[in-house]
Amino acid sequence: MWSFFHKLGSPPWLYRIAGTILRWLLPVTIVALCVGVTWGLLYTAPDFRQGNSYRIIYIHVPAAAVALAGYYVMAIAGAVSLIWKMKMADVAMKSCAPIGAALTFIALVTGSIWGKPTWGTWWVWDARITSMLILLFLYLGVVALYEAYDNKEAAGKACAVLTLVGMVNIPIIYKSVDWWYSLHQPASIKMTGDTTIDPSMLYPLLLMIASFYALFTCCLLMNMRAEILEREARTGWVKKLALGYRS
Amino acid sequence: MYFDSLSAALSMDGHGPYVWSAYAICLVVVALILLAPRRRRRNILRRLSAEQKRQQHGQIPGNEGK
């Protein structure tokens, strides 16, 4: 058990194992995304009330769900790097931010496009939408804060603090549709109680949610690999790797 | 397939432009987050490998052209 944690802190080991995982996870993810998109776009019946516009759900909900989950990953990595000064946790935290920002952006834009035919407006200052916008700014804030510091250790510390303070936003996003009842509909898929969505629509949605989780994992591992190389550029193992690299 | 024809799938009873543009934007962003780290990693490796070749030829890196 402890040797596993020890390895997790070792850059060359992490670089190699991430590469091994990506070799099969990346193709699986891309195939799953293609299947899910085709299924949702062309092989499901339209919603009886919203018509075809509801098909946006197959990217909107997965992007929003994984944007939130990604924040947990970033916050846990931030806490670990703050408490135990683990360098690879800092790498993980930094690598989460741009992916989280991209997914939050997708959730906001697709939600806005979905809102036009359904609610008759592109944007409302609804609690769910506003708190998601804050999530986007938190992710972008971490990206910007890293760039703002010359001292990378201080940058990591500042970002970890920002990430942890930003955690207060997460329960607000979850509960916003129940606390402030406005245009955004409450959750259809619930861990407890009845799910209010037809199975023919649920299965492609679940596939898309799983695919987006896999997508996040792939992007995270790829970002971490690049970040590790950059930080370890002066070490022997990276030099050896670069020597064998054919461009 | 649910739709009878390609044009029906494209128009989606008037919702087509919304649905397809949402998917198009999503595709662009996903492609970006998948390709950016790959490019970054390759650039780093290329740079480091070029640096090493220069060092082998007896030059000080970062001093070329002076």
Coordinates of C-alpha atoms in Angstrom, one line a residue, chain A residues 68-241:
Chain A
L68 CA -18.4 19.3 -11.1
A69 CA -16.6 16.0 -10.5
G70 CA -13.4 17.5 -12.0
Y71 CA -13.6 20.2 -9.3
Y72 CA -13.5 17.5 -6.6
V73 CA -10.4 16.0 -8.2
M74 CA -8.8 19.4 -8.3
A75 CA -9.7 20.2 -4.7
I76 CA -8.5 16.8 -3.4
A77 CA -5.2 17.2 -5.4
G78 CA -4.9 20.8 -4.1
A79 CA -5.4 19.6 -0.5
V80 CA -2.8 16.8 -0.8
S81 CA -0.3 19.2 -2.3
L82 CA -0.9 21.7 0.4
I83 CA -0.8 19.3 3.3
W84 CA 1.9 16.8 2.2
K85 CA 3.7 19.0 -0.3
M86 CA 3.4 16.2 -2.8
K87 CA 4.7 17.6 -6.1
M88 CA 2.7 15.2 -8.3
A89 CA -0.6 16.3 -6.6
D90 CA 0.3 19.9 -7.6
V91 CA 0.8 18.6 -11.2
A92 CA -2.6 17.0 -11.0
M93 CA -4.3 20.1 -9.7
K94 CA -2.8 22.3 -12.4
S95 CA -3.8 19.8 -15.1
C96 CA -7.4 19.7 -14.0
A97 CA -8.1 23.4 -14.4
P98 CA -8.1 23.8 -18.2
I99 CA -10.2 20.6 -18.7
G100 CA -12.7 21.7 -16.1
A101 CA -12.9 25.1 -17.7
A102 CA -13.6 23.6 -21.1
L103 CA -16.3 21.2 -19.8
T104 CA -18.0 24.0 -17.8
F105 CA -17.9 26.2 -21.0
I106 CA -19.5 23.3 -23.0
A107 CA -22.2 23.0 -20.3
L108 CA -23.0 26.7 -20.3
V109 CA -23.0 27.1 -24.1
T110 CA -25.1 24.0 -24.8
G111 CA -27.4 25.0 -22.0
S112 CA -27.8 28.5 -23.5
I113 CA -28.5 27.0 -27.0
W114 CA -31.0 24.6 -25.4
G115 CA -32.6 27.5 -23.5
K116 CA -33.5 29.4 -26.7
P117 CA -36.1 27.0 -28.2
T118 CA -37.2 25.7 -24.8
W119 CA -37.4 28.7 -22.5
G120 CA -37.4 31.4 -25.2
T121 CA -34.2 33.0 -23.9
W122 CA -30.5 32.4 -24.3
W123 CA -29.7 33.4 -20.7
V124 CA -31.3 33.9 -17.4
W125 CA -29.6 34.8 -14.1
D126 CA -30.9 31.6 -12.6
A127 CA -29.2 30.2 -9.5
R128 CA -27.9 27.0 -11.3
I129 CA -26.6 29.0 -14.3
T130 CA -25.0 31.7 -12.2
S131 CA -23.3 29.2 -9.9
M132 CA -22.0 27.3 -13.0
L133 CA -20.6 30.6 -14.4
I134 CA -18.8 31.1 -11.0
L135 CA -17.4 27.5 -11.5
L136 CA -16.0 28.6 -14.9
F137 CA -14.4 31.6 -13.3
L138 CA -12.9 29.5 -10.6
Y139 CA -11.3 27.1 -13.1
L140 CA -10.0 30.0 -15.2
G141 CA -8.8 31.7 -12.0
V142 CA -6.6 28.7 -11.2
V143 CA -5.2 28.7 -14.8
A144 CA -4.5 32.5 -14.6
L145 CA -3.1 32.3 -11.1
Y146 CA -0.5 29.7 -12.1
E147 CA 0.7 32.0 -14.9
A148 CA 0.8 35.0 -12.7
Y149 CA 3.5 33.7 -10.4
D150 CA 7.1 33.3 -11.4
N151 CA 7.7 31.1 -8.3
K152 CA 5.9 27.9 -9.2
E153 CA 5.8 26.7 -5.6
A154 CA 4.0 29.9 -4.4
A155 CA 1.7 29.6 -7.5
G156 CA 0.8 26.0 -6.5
K157 CA 0.0 27.1 -2.9
A158 CA -2.1 30.1 -4.0
C159 CA -4.0 27.9 -6.5
A160 CA -4.7 25.2 -3.9
V161 CA -6.1 27.8 -1.5
L162 CA -8.3 29.3 -4.2
T163 CA -9.5 25.8 -5.2
L164 CA -10.4 24.9 -1.6
V165 CA -12.2 28.2 -0.9
G166 CA -14.1 27.7 -4.2
M167 CA -15.4 24.4 -2.8
V168 CA -18.3 26.4 -1.2
N169 CA -19.7 26.8 -4.7
I170 CA -20.1 23.1 -5.2
P171 CA -23.1 22.3 -2.9
I172 CA -24.7 25.5 -4.1
I173 CA -24.6 24.2 -7.7
Y174 CA -26.0 20.8 -6.6
K175 CA -28.8 22.3 -4.5
S176 CA -29.6 25.4 -6.6
V177 CA -32.4 23.7 -8.6
D178 CA -34.1 22.7 -5.4
W179 CA -33.5 25.8 -3.4
W180 CA -34.5 28.3 -6.0
Y181 CA -37.1 27.0 -8.3
S182 CA -36.9 28.8 -11.6
L183 CA -36.4 27.9 -15.2
H184 CA -33.8 25.2 -14.9
Q185 CA -35.4 21.8 -14.3
P186 CA -34.5 19.7 -11.3
A187 CA -32.4 16.6 -11.6
S188 CA -34.0 13.7 -13.6
I189 CA -31.5 11.0 -12.5
K190 CA -31.4 10.4 -8.8
M191 CA -29.3 8.1 -6.7
T192 CA -32.3 7.6 -4.4
G193 CA -35.9 7.6 -5.5
D194 CA -37.4 7.3 -8.9
T195 CA -35.6 8.4 -12.0
T196 CA -37.9 10.5 -14.1
I197 CA -36.5 9.7 -17.5
D198 CA -37.5 7.0 -20.0
P199 CA -35.0 4.0 -20.3
S200 CA -34.7 4.6 -24.0
M201 CA -33.3 8.0 -23.3
L202 CA -31.5 7.0 -20.1
Y203 CA -29.1 4.4 -21.6
P204 CA -27.5 6.7 -24.2
L205 CA -27.3 9.4 -21.5
L206 CA -25.5 7.1 -19.1
L207 CA -23.2 6.1 -21.9
M208 CA -22.4 9.7 -22.6
I209 CA -21.8 10.5 -18.9
A210 CA -19.4 7.5 -18.6
S211 CA -17.7 8.6 -21.8
F212 CA -17.2 12.2 -20.5
Y213 CA -15.7 10.8 -17.3
A214 CA -13.3 8.8 -19.4
L215 CA -12.6 11.9 -21.5
F216 CA -11.7 13.8 -18.4
T217 CA -9.4 11.1 -17.3
C218 CA -7.6 10.9 -20.6
C219 CA -7.2 14.7 -20.8
L220 CA -6.0 14.8 -17.2
L221 CA -3.4 12.1 -17.8
M222 CA -2.2 13.8 -21.0
N223 CA -1.9 17.2 -19.4
M224 CA 0.0 15.6 -16.5
R225 CA 2.4 13.9 -18.8
A226 CA 3.3 17.2 -20.5
E227 CA 3.5 19.0 -17.2
I228 CA 5.8 16.3 -15.7
L229 CA 8.1 16.5 -18.7
E230 CA 8.4 20.3 -18.5
R231 CA 9.1 20.2 -14.7
E232 CA 11.6 17.4 -15.0
A233 CA 13.3 18.7 -18.1
R234 CA 16.7 18.8 -16.4
T235 CA 16.6 15.3 -15.0
G236 CA 18.4 12.3 -16.5
W237 CA 15.3 10.2 -17.4
V238 CA 13.7 13.0 -19.4
K239 CA 17.0 13.7 -21.2
K240 CA 17.2 10.0 -22.1
L241 CA 13.6 10.1 -23.3

